[in-house]
mmCIF file of C-alpha atoms (C1' of nucleotides) in Angstrom:
data_model
loop_
_atom_site.group_PDB
_atom_site.id
_atom_site.type_symbol
_atom_site.label_atom_id
_atom_site.label_comp_id
_atom_site.label_asym_id
_atom_site.label_seq_id
_atom_site.Cartn_x
_atom_site.Cartn_y
_atom_site.Cartn_z
ATOM 1 C CA MET N 1 170.985 72.305 139.966
ATOM 2 C CA THR N 2 168.973 73.934 137.180
ATOM 3 C CA ARG N 3 171.140 75.445 134.484
ATOM 4 C CA ARG N 4 170.416 79.095 133.826
ATOM 5 C CA MET N 5 168.709 79.316 130.471
ATOM 6 C CA ASP N 6 168.041 82.522 128.650
ATOM 7 C CA PRO N 7 164.299 82.826 128.134
ATOM 8 C CA LEU N 8 164.515 83.797 124.488
ATOM 9 C CA THR N 9 166.333 80.600 123.570
ATOM 10 C CA ALA N 10 163.861 78.605 125.621
ATOM 11 C CA GLU N 11 161.026 80.198 123.735
ATOM 12 C CA VAL N 12 162.577 79.454 120.359
ATOM 13 C CA VAL N 13 163.174 75.830 121.342
ATOM 14 C CA ASP N 14 159.571 75.523 122.429
ATOM 15 C CA LEU N 15 158.312 77.006 119.206
ATOM 16 C CA PHE N 16 160.444 74.597 117.268
ATOM 17 C CA GLY N 17 158.921 71.761 119.188
ATOM 18 C CA THR N 18 155.470 72.881 118.135
ATOM 19 C CA VAL N 19 156.419 73.446 114.524
ATOM 20 C CA VAL N 20 158.211 70.116 114.343
ATOM 21 C CA ALA N 21 155.181 68.283 115.721
ATOM 22 C CA ARG N 22 153.024 69.982 113.149
ATOM 23 C CA TYR N 23 155.388 69.237 110.300
ATOM 24 C CA HIS N 24 155.287 65.588 111.202
ATOM 25 C CA GLN N 25 151.542 65.363 111.311
ATOM 26 C CA GLU N 26 151.230 66.996 107.938
ATOM 27 C CA TYR N 27 153.951 64.865 106.457
ATOM 28 C CA ASP N 28 152.332 61.652 107.644
ATOM 29 C CA ALA N 29 148.921 62.838 106.501
ATOM 30 C CA ALA N 30 150.256 63.702 103.054
ATOM 31 C CA ALA N 31 151.924 60.304 102.863
ATOM 32 C CA ALA N 32 148.758 58.522 103.961
ATOM 33 C CA VAL N 33 146.897 60.032 101.005
ATOM 34 C CA HIS N 34 149.165 57.954 98.795
ATOM 35 C CA HIS N 35 148.845 54.883 101.041
ATOM 36 C CA LEU N 36 152.333 55.376 102.378
ATOM 37 C CA THR N 37 153.746 55.676 105.869
ATOM 38 C CA GLY N 38 156.055 58.540 106.757
ATOM 39 C CA ALA N 39 159.162 56.394 106.476
ATOM 40 C CA GLN N 40 158.143 54.980 103.115
ATOM 41 C CA ALA N 41 157.451 58.472 101.804
ATOM 42 C CA ARG N 42 160.837 59.666 103.001
ATOM 43 C CA VAL N 43 162.605 56.840 101.204
ATOM 44 C CA LEU N 44 160.616 57.381 98.048
ATOM 45 C CA ALA N 45 161.457 61.077 98.112
ATOM 46 C CA LEU N 46 165.106 60.163 98.455
ATOM 47 C CA LEU N 47 164.830 57.934 95.398
ATOM 48 C CA ALA N 48 163.241 60.609 93.238
ATOM 49 C CA PRO N 49 166.484 62.157 91.963
ATOM 50 C CA GLY N 50 167.894 58.754 91.038
ATOM 51 C CA PRO N 51 168.666 55.211 92.207
ATOM 52 C CA LEU N 52 170.534 54.816 95.470
ATOM 53 C CA PRO N 53 172.301 51.899 97.171
ATOM 54 C CA MET N 54 170.493 50.634 100.248
ATOM 55 C CA ARG N 55 173.395 51.657 102.390
ATOM 56 C CA ARG N 56 173.254 55.262 101.213
ATOM 57 C CA ILE N 57 169.588 55.432 102.043
ATOM 58 C CA ALA N 58 170.324 54.217 105.541
ATOM 59 C CA GLU N 59 173.020 56.846 105.931
ATOM 60 C CA ARG N 60 170.752 59.618 104.807
ATOM 61 C CA LEU N 61 168.019 58.485 107.151
ATOM 62 C CA LYS N 62 170.479 57.768 109.938
ATOM 63 C CA CYS N 63 169.321 54.252 110.611
ATOM 64 C CA GLU N 64 170.534 50.693 110.128
ATOM 65 C CA PRO N 65 170.588 49.254 106.599
ATOM 66 C CA SER N 66 168.541 46.295 107.783
ATOM 67 C CA ASN N 67 165.750 48.713 108.443
ATOM 68 C CA ILE N 68 165.759 49.939 104.851
ATOM 69 C CA THR N 69 165.322 46.393 103.585
ATOM 70 C CA GLY N 70 161.802 46.211 104.977
ATOM 71 C CA ILE N 71 160.794 49.678 103.834
ATOM 72 C CA VAL N 72 161.955 49.075 100.273
ATOM 73 C CA ASP N 73 160.204 45.696 100.403
ATOM 74 C CA ARG N 74 156.934 47.479 101.058
ATOM 75 C CA LEU N 75 157.540 50.105 98.382
ATOM 76 C CA GLU N 76 158.338 47.314 95.970
ATOM 77 C CA ALA N 77 155.157 45.487 96.928
ATOM 78 C CA GLN N 78 153.219 48.594 95.921
ATOM 79 C CA GLY N 79 155.069 48.855 92.651
ATOM 80 C CA LEU N 80 156.608 52.190 93.565
ATOM 81 C CA ALA N 81 160.222 51.049 93.731
ATOM 82 C CA GLU N 82 162.394 48.255 92.448
ATOM 83 C CA ARG N 83 165.782 46.763 93.212
ATOM 84 C CA ARG N 84 168.511 46.573 90.632
ATOM 85 C CA THR N 85 171.884 44.984 91.053
ATOM 86 C CA ASP N 86 174.655 47.495 90.568
ATOM 87 C CA PRO N 87 176.606 46.259 87.521
ATOM 88 C CA ALA N 88 179.755 47.882 88.870
ATOM 89 C CA ASP N 89 179.565 46.054 92.203
ATOM 90 C CA ARG N 90 177.306 43.056 92.405
ATOM 91 C CA ARG N 91 177.125 43.243 96.180
ATOM 92 C CA VAL N 92 175.112 46.435 96.170
ATOM 93 C CA LYS N 93 171.436 46.688 95.413
ATOM 94 C CA LEU N 94 170.261 49.932 93.918
ATOM 95 C CA ALA N 95 166.811 50.980 94.962
ATOM 96 C CA ALA N 96 165.077 52.932 92.230
ATOM 97 C CA ALA N 97 161.673 54.559 91.927
ATOM 98 C CA THR N 98 159.500 53.063 89.221
ATOM 99 C CA GLU N 99 157.619 55.256 86.791
ATOM 100 C CA GLU N 100 154.632 55.194 89.110
ATOM 101 C CA GLY N 101 156.890 55.787 92.075
ATOM 102 C CA SER N 102 158.302 58.927 90.503
ATOM 103 C CA VAL N 103 154.846 60.298 89.866
ATOM 104 C CA THR N 104 153.834 59.557 93.449
ATOM 105 C CA ALA N 105 156.979 61.200 94.775
ATOM 106 C CA GLU N 106 156.300 64.320 92.780
ATOM 107 C CA ARG N 107 152.679 64.523 93.880
ATOM 108 C CA LEU N 108 153.773 63.977 97.417
ATOM 109 C CA ARG N 109 156.214 66.810 97.275
ATOM 110 C CA ASP N 110 153.619 69.140 95.831
ATOM 111 C CA SER N 111 151.008 68.253 98.420
ATOM 112 C CA LEU N 112 153.608 68.660 101.116
ATOM 113 C CA GLU N 113 154.471 72.140 100.059
ATOM 114 C CA PHE N 114 150.849 72.895 99.604
ATOM 115 C CA ALA N 115 150.022 71.617 103.071
ATOM 116 C CA ARG N 116 152.850 73.597 104.565
ATOM 117 C CA GLU N 117 151.807 76.759 102.741
ATOM 118 C CA PRO N 118 149.210 77.966 105.250
ATOM 119 C CA LEU N 119 151.816 77.303 107.901
ATOM 120 C CA ALA N 120 153.883 79.859 106.110
ATOM 121 C CA ALA N 121 151.400 82.660 106.613
ATOM 122 C CA LEU N 122 154.292 84.915 105.966
ATOM 123 C CA SER N 123 155.043 87.546 103.393
ATOM 124 C CA GLU N 124 157.559 87.017 100.652
ATOM 125 C CA GLU N 125 160.073 89.072 102.577
ATOM 126 C CA GLU N 126 159.464 87.201 105.810
ATOM 127 C CA ARG N 127 159.871 83.865 104.090
ATOM 128 C CA GLY N 128 163.169 85.115 102.786
ATOM 129 C CA MET N 129 164.263 86.029 106.286
ATOM 130 C CA LEU N 130 163.137 82.653 107.561
ATOM 131 C CA ARG N 131 165.074 80.872 104.854
ATOM 132 C CA ASP N 132 168.229 82.762 105.734
ATOM 133 C CA LEU N 133 167.871 82.075 109.431
ATOM 134 C CA LEU N 134 167.181 78.377 108.920
ATOM 135 C CA ALA N 135 170.030 78.081 106.451
ATOM 136 C CA ARG N 136 172.396 79.446 109.087
ATOM 137 C CA MET N 137 171.259 76.741 111.456
ATOM 138 C CA VAL N 138 172.031 73.797 109.190
ATOM 139 C CA PRO N 139 175.719 73.828 108.388
ATOM 140 C CA MET G 1 150.236 68.250 85.940
ATOM 141 C CA THR G 2 152.824 69.790 88.235
ATOM 142 C CA ARG G 3 151.522 72.645 90.313
ATOM 143 C CA ARG G 4 153.575 75.803 89.964
ATOM 144 C CA MET G 5 155.511 76.272 93.153
ATOM 145 C CA ASP G 6 157.428 79.365 94.009
ATOM 146 C CA PRO G 7 161.050 78.403 94.607
ATOM 147 C CA LEU G 8 161.414 80.356 97.820
ATOM 148 C CA THR G 9 158.617 78.446 99.506
ATOM 149 C CA ALA G 10 160.077 75.190 98.235
ATOM 150 C CA GLU G 11 163.418 76.127 99.726
ATOM 151 C CA VAL G 12 161.885 76.973 103.089
ATOM 152 C CA VAL G 13 159.973 73.693 103.138
ATOM 153 C CA ASP G 14 163.168 71.804 102.381
ATOM 154 C CA LEU G 15 165.049 73.591 105.109
ATOM 155 C CA PHE G 16 162.316 72.768 107.541
ATOM 156 C CA GLY G 17 162.640 69.150 106.569
ATOM 157 C CA THR G 18 166.310 69.216 107.454
ATOM 158 C CA VAL G 19 165.805 71.078 110.701
ATOM 159 C CA VAL G 20 162.962 68.785 111.706
ATOM 160 C CA ALA G 21 165.084 65.697 111.097
ATOM 161 C CA ARG G 22 167.813 67.176 113.190
ATOM 162 C CA TYR G 23 165.503 68.183 115.987
ATOM 163 C CA HIS G 24 164.252 64.630 116.169
ATOM 164 C CA GLN G 25 167.666 63.085 116.339
ATOM 165 C CA GLU G 26 168.690 65.381 119.129
ATOM 166 C CA TYR G 27 165.462 64.879 120.984
ATOM 167 C CA ASP G 28 165.782 61.108 120.860
ATOM 168 C CA ALA G 29 169.435 61.288 121.844
ATOM 169 C CA ALA G 30 168.634 63.517 124.814
ATOM 170 C CA ALA G 31 165.871 61.128 125.843
ATOM 171 C CA ALA G 32 168.162 58.117 125.511
ATOM 172 C CA VAL G 33 170.553 59.653 128.043
ATOM 173 C CA HIS G 34 167.790 59.216 130.596
ATOM 174 C CA HIS G 35 166.907 55.747 129.315
ATOM 175 C CA LEU G 36 163.774 57.018 127.672
ATOM 176 C CA THR G 37 162.428 56.800 124.164
ATOM 177 C CA GLY G 38 161.258 59.913 122.354
ATOM 178 C CA ALA G 39 157.601 59.155 122.998
ATOM 179 C CA GLN G 40 158.191 58.472 126.677
ATOM 180 C CA ALA G 41 160.107 61.737 127.013
ATOM 181 C CA ARG G 42 157.319 63.662 125.336
ATOM 182 C CA VAL G 43 154.729 62.239 127.698
ATOM 183 C CA LEU G 44 156.893 62.903 130.713
ATOM 184 C CA ALA G 45 157.395 66.497 129.576
ATOM 185 C CA LEU G 46 153.650 66.857 129.266
ATOM 186 C CA LEU G 47 153.231 65.616 132.823
ATOM 187 C CA ALA G 48 155.730 68.059 134.265
ATOM 188 C CA PRO G 49 153.282 70.935 134.847
ATOM 189 C CA GLY G 50 150.795 68.628 136.573
ATOM 190 C CA PRO G 51 148.785 65.385 136.379
ATOM 191 C CA LEU G 52 146.785 64.779 133.223
ATOM 192 C CA PRO G 53 144.049 62.293 132.283
ATOM 193 C CA MET G 54 145.181 59.679 129.777
ATOM 194 C CA ARG G 55 142.745 61.008 127.255
ATOM 195 C CA ARG G 56 144.182 64.514 127.436
ATOM 196 C CA ILE G 57 147.658 63.173 126.837
ATOM 197 C CA ALA G 58 146.426 61.373 123.749
ATOM 198 C CA GLU G 59 144.803 64.556 122.481
ATOM 199 C CA ARG G 60 147.950 66.561 122.970
ATOM 200 C CA LEU G 61 150.030 63.952 121.205
ATOM 201 C CA LYS G 62 147.373 63.391 118.588
ATOM 202 C CA CYS G 63 147.197 59.646 118.967
ATOM 203 C CA GLU G 64 144.833 57.019 120.324
ATOM 204 C CA PRO G 65 144.399 56.721 124.087
ATOM 205 C CA SER G 66 145.227 53.022 123.891
ATOM 206 C CA ASN G 67 148.676 54.044 122.781
ATOM 207 C CA ILE G 68 149.217 56.128 125.894
ATOM 208 C CA THR G 69 148.445 53.154 128.101
ATOM 209 C CA GLY G 70 151.631 51.400 127.059
ATOM 210 C CA ILE G 71 153.812 54.478 127.261
ATOM 211 C CA VAL G 72 152.650 55.337 130.766
ATOM 212 C CA ASP G 73 153.106 51.668 131.688
ATOM 213 C CA ARG G 74 156.775 51.955 130.777
ATOM 214 C CA LEU G 75 157.210 55.269 132.587
ATOM 215 C CA GLU G 76 155.557 53.711 135.614
ATOM 216 C CA ALA G 77 157.867 50.704 135.418
ATOM 217 C CA GLN G 78 160.803 53.083 135.667
ATOM 218 C CA GLY G 79 159.290 54.882 138.614
ATOM 219 C CA LEU G 80 158.960 58.149 136.695
ATOM 220 C CA ALA G 81 155.193 58.322 136.607
ATOM 221 C CA GLU G 82 152.220 56.919 138.474
ATOM 222 C CA ARG G 83 148.493 56.548 137.918
ATOM 223 C CA ARG G 84 145.968 58.058 140.251
ATOM 224 C CA THR G 85 142.231 57.682 140.069
ATOM 225 C CA ASP G 86 140.503 61.020 139.668
ATOM 226 C CA PRO G 87 138.327 61.437 142.773
ATOM 227 C CA ALA G 88 135.873 63.564 140.811
ATOM 228 C CA ASP G 89 135.340 60.910 138.135
ATOM 229 C CA ARG G 90 136.432 57.412 138.939
ATOM 230 C CA ARG G 91 136.580 56.446 135.279
ATOM 231 C CA VAL G 92 139.541 58.665 134.563
ATOM 232 C CA LYS G 93 143.109 57.840 135.481
ATOM 233 C CA LEU G 94 145.390 60.747 136.077
ATOM 234 C CA ALA G 95 148.956 60.187 135.019
ATOM 235 C CA ALA G 96 151.354 62.112 137.216
ATOM 236 C CA ALA G 97 155.109 62.488 137.282
ATOM 237 C CA THR G 98 156.725 61.137 140.424
ATOM 238 C CA GLU G 99 159.348 63.126 142.293
ATOM 239 C CA GLU G 100 162.034 61.395 140.274
ATOM 240 C CA GLY G 101 160.024 61.883 137.122
ATOM 241 C CA SER G 102 159.868 65.613 137.666
ATOM 242 C CA VAL G 103 163.609 65.815 138.144
ATOM 243 C CA THR G 104 164.164 63.789 134.979
ATOM 244 C CA ALA G 105 161.756 65.984 133.023
ATOM 245 C CA GLU G 106 163.572 69.092 134.115
ATOM 246 C CA ARG G 107 166.982 67.690 133.262
ATOM 247 C CA LEU G 108 165.650 66.574 129.933
ATOM 248 C CA ARG G 109 164.369 69.995 129.120
ATOM 249 C CA ASP G 110 167.672 71.570 130.036
ATOM 250 C CA SER G 111 169.702 69.141 127.971
ATOM 251 C CA LEU G 112 167.340 69.644 125.081
ATOM 252 C CA GLU G 113 167.821 73.362 125.090
ATOM 253 C CA PHE G 114 171.491 72.893 125.542
ATOM 254 C CA ALA G 115 171.636 70.465 122.630
ATOM 255 C CA ARG G 116 169.673 72.814 120.449
ATOM 256 C CA GLU G 117 171.895 75.768 121.354
ATOM 257 C CA PRO G 118 174.621 75.159 118.771
ATOM 258 C CA LEU G 119 171.842 74.742 116.259
ATOM 259 C CA ALA G 120 170.918 78.261 117.161
ATOM 260 C CA ALA G 121 174.207 79.728 115.995
ATOM 261 C CA LEU G 122 172.346 82.951 115.809
ATOM 262 C CA SER G 123 172.735 86.304 117.464
ATOM 263 C CA GLU G 124 170.343 87.518 120.097
ATOM 264 C CA GLU G 125 168.629 89.688 117.537
ATOM 265 C CA GLU G 126 168.358 86.886 115.012
ATOM 266 C CA ARG G 127 166.877 84.573 117.589
ATOM 267 C CA GLY G 128 164.307 87.252 118.307
ATOM 268 C CA MET G 129 163.432 87.434 114.634
ATOM 269 C CA LEU G 130 163.217 83.680 114.425
ATOM 270 C CA ARG G 131 160.919 83.559 117.409
ATOM 271 C CA ASP G 132 158.596 86.122 115.874
ATOM 272 C CA LEU G 133 158.490 84.317 112.549
ATOM 273 C CA LEU G 134 157.847 80.931 114.122
ATOM 274 C CA ALA G 135 155.211 82.398 116.402
ATOM 275 C CA ARG G 136 153.339 83.718 113.379
ATOM 276 C CA MET G 137 153.296 80.215 111.948
ATOM 277 C CA VAL G 138 151.648 78.492 114.907
ATOM 278 C CA PRO G 139 148.214 79.988 115.442
ATOM 279 C "C1'" DC D 1 194.543 31.427 96.606
ATOM 280 C "C1'" DG D 2 193.018 32.799 101.380
ATOM 281 C "C1'" DG D 3 191.675 36.200 104.570
ATOM 282 C "C1'" DT D 4 189.248 40.302 105.297
ATOM 283 C "C1'" DT D 5 186.068 43.730 104.389
ATOM 284 C "C1'" DT D 6 181.762 45.462 102.527
ATOM 285 C "C1'" DC D 7 176.842 45.062 101.278
ATOM 286 C "C1'" DC D 8 172.551 43.182 101.894
ATOM 287 C "C1'" DT D 9 169.281 40.170 104.033
ATOM 288 C "C1'" DT D 10 167.244 37.400 107.718
ATOM 289 C "C1'" DG D 11 165.585 36.507 112.319
ATOM 290 C "C1'" DA D 12 164.379 37.762 117.014
ATOM 291 C "C1'" DC D 13 162.892 41.314 119.676
ATOM 292 C "C1'" DA D 14 161.178 46.043 121.637
ATOM 293 C "C1'" DA D 15 158.450 50.082 120.930
ATOM 294 C "C1'" DG D 16 154.948 52.990 118.752
ATOM 295 C "C1'" DC D 17 150.665 53.154 116.728
ATOM 296 C "C1'" DT D 18 145.808 51.802 115.251
ATOM 297 C "C1'" DG D 19 141.275 49.747 115.556
ATOM 298 C "C1'" DA D 20 137.901 46.782 117.768
ATOM 299 C "C1'" DA D 21 136.150 44.803 121.825
ATOM 300 C "C1'" DA D 22 135.554 44.629 126.897
ATOM 301 C "C1'" DC D 23 134.806 46.762 131.328
ATOM 302 C "C1'" DA D 24 133.738 50.227 134.683
ATOM 303 C "C1'" DT D 25 131.712 54.461 135.668
ATOM 304 C "C1'" DC D 26 129.009 58.387 135.026
ATOM 305 C "C1'" DA D 27 124.768 60.908 133.529
ATOM 306 C "C1'" DA D 28 120.086 61.518 131.930
ATOM 307 C "C1'" DG D 29 115.416 60.185 131.400
ATOM 308 C "C1'" DC D 30 111.532 57.511 132.663
ATOM 309 C "C1'" DG L 1 115.557 53.359 141.254
ATOM 310 C "C1'" DC L 2 116.714 51.494 136.819
ATOM 311 C "C1'" DT L 3 117.809 51.468 132.286
ATOM 312 C "C1'" DT L 4 120.076 53.342 128.446
ATOM 313 C "C1'" DG L 5 123.647 55.579 126.432
ATOM 314 C "C1'" DA L 6 127.991 57.983 126.533
ATOM 315 C "C1'" DT L 7 132.742 58.290 128.217
ATOM 316 C "C1'" DG L 8 137.578 56.732 129.958
ATOM 317 C "C1'" DT L 9 140.696 53.229 130.178
ATOM 318 C "C1'" DT L 10 142.563 48.924 129.143
ATOM 319 C "C1'" DT L 11 143.440 44.688 126.441
ATOM 320 C "C1'" DC L 12 144.336 42.394 122.274
ATOM 321 C "C1'" DA L 13 145.704 41.494 117.552
ATOM 322 C "C1'" DG L 14 148.152 43.402 113.843
ATOM 323 C "C1'" DC L 15 151.269 46.402 111.340
ATOM 324 C "C1'" DT L 16 155.464 49.380 110.736
ATOM 325 C "C1'" DT L 17 159.660 51.125 112.416
ATOM 326 C "C1'" DG L 18 163.816 50.436 114.573
ATOM 327 C "C1'" DT L 19 167.886 47.766 116.723
ATOM 328 C "C1'" DC L 20 171.239 44.100 116.972
ATOM 329 C "C1'" DA L 21 173.533 39.694 115.769
ATOM 330 C "C1'" DA L 22 174.426 36.339 112.419
ATOM 331 C "C1'" DG L 23 174.805 34.756 107.758
ATOM 332 C "C1'" DG L 24 175.788 34.592 102.610
ATOM 333 C "C1'" DA L 25 177.620 36.780 98.504
ATOM 334 C "C1'" DA L 26 180.793 39.486 96.287
ATOM 335 C "C1'" DA L 27 184.920 42.428 96.117
ATOM 336 C "C1'" DC L 28 189.591 43.499 97.545
ATOM 337 C "C1'" DC L 29 194.277 42.616 98.833
ATOM 338 C "C1'" DG L 30 198.367 40.500 100.110
#
DNA sequence: CGGTTTCCTTGACAAGCTGAAACATCAAGC
DNA sequence: GCTTGATGTTTCAGCTTGTCAAGGAAACCG
């Protein structure tokens, strides 16, 4: 009943599993430094480029909008985000990073890349190859 | 205050973020097919090679042992795992996959690889390169 | 205007996770 | 042997994430 699986693919999938687990740990750890959970950090990072309706956040994170309500609540409680009513459509609430939130988001991004740097114990050329391969995988 | 960050590394980190998010979605979806959550599926996969003390599971998953208690409880409730007392040390409980649990674990692994296959829209050679690069990243 | 749709929030509930406390068992020293 | 301390698991309270169903407000449309 077992499907034949080419061993190379199996190996790559396994490696991805390991790398993914590691990415998560480091992401959560980096977030914790700023007293954030992983989900809160993800939302804050999403808000960095500019305000976003709650619904858009949910779409990006592939979860229910009701879930975002609580996360933004907690960001707001820490003074990192705020809600504004969209003047163009008073139904929608725009979540926006505060000044402090923007700073935190930037620091978070830096520490993330920094944390992931040793993981990329690869040469410039190898990183380039990796980028190309990964880019092909995300259409 | 911003640390200088070479753009290539930043790009790779971003790509990893995307791939990681995708991996998770697919993993959870594959688990859901078998009426499992992501965490339950991970534990079951860990149990596939053989029984494991609760503590070891926690170490592998990098979480508290008390967390594993609940997860194994739910696997046990579904008849996919069982607890045995280690005869060598009666303090430790060995979690083991049942017959049905083993079958489920195997199916899960297959569907995972299958699900991740389109993601690997890469040639044999490219997959080989990817494997080598990833392998260098996980010491 | 009235009906429908869209956006957000609320409430109830399950699961994952942590930390502290409790309990049983082992292991070492006296 | 007995005591003391360390270890493995569980239980409990508490928080965050996530879902789903229901509700209110605002926009849209006929």
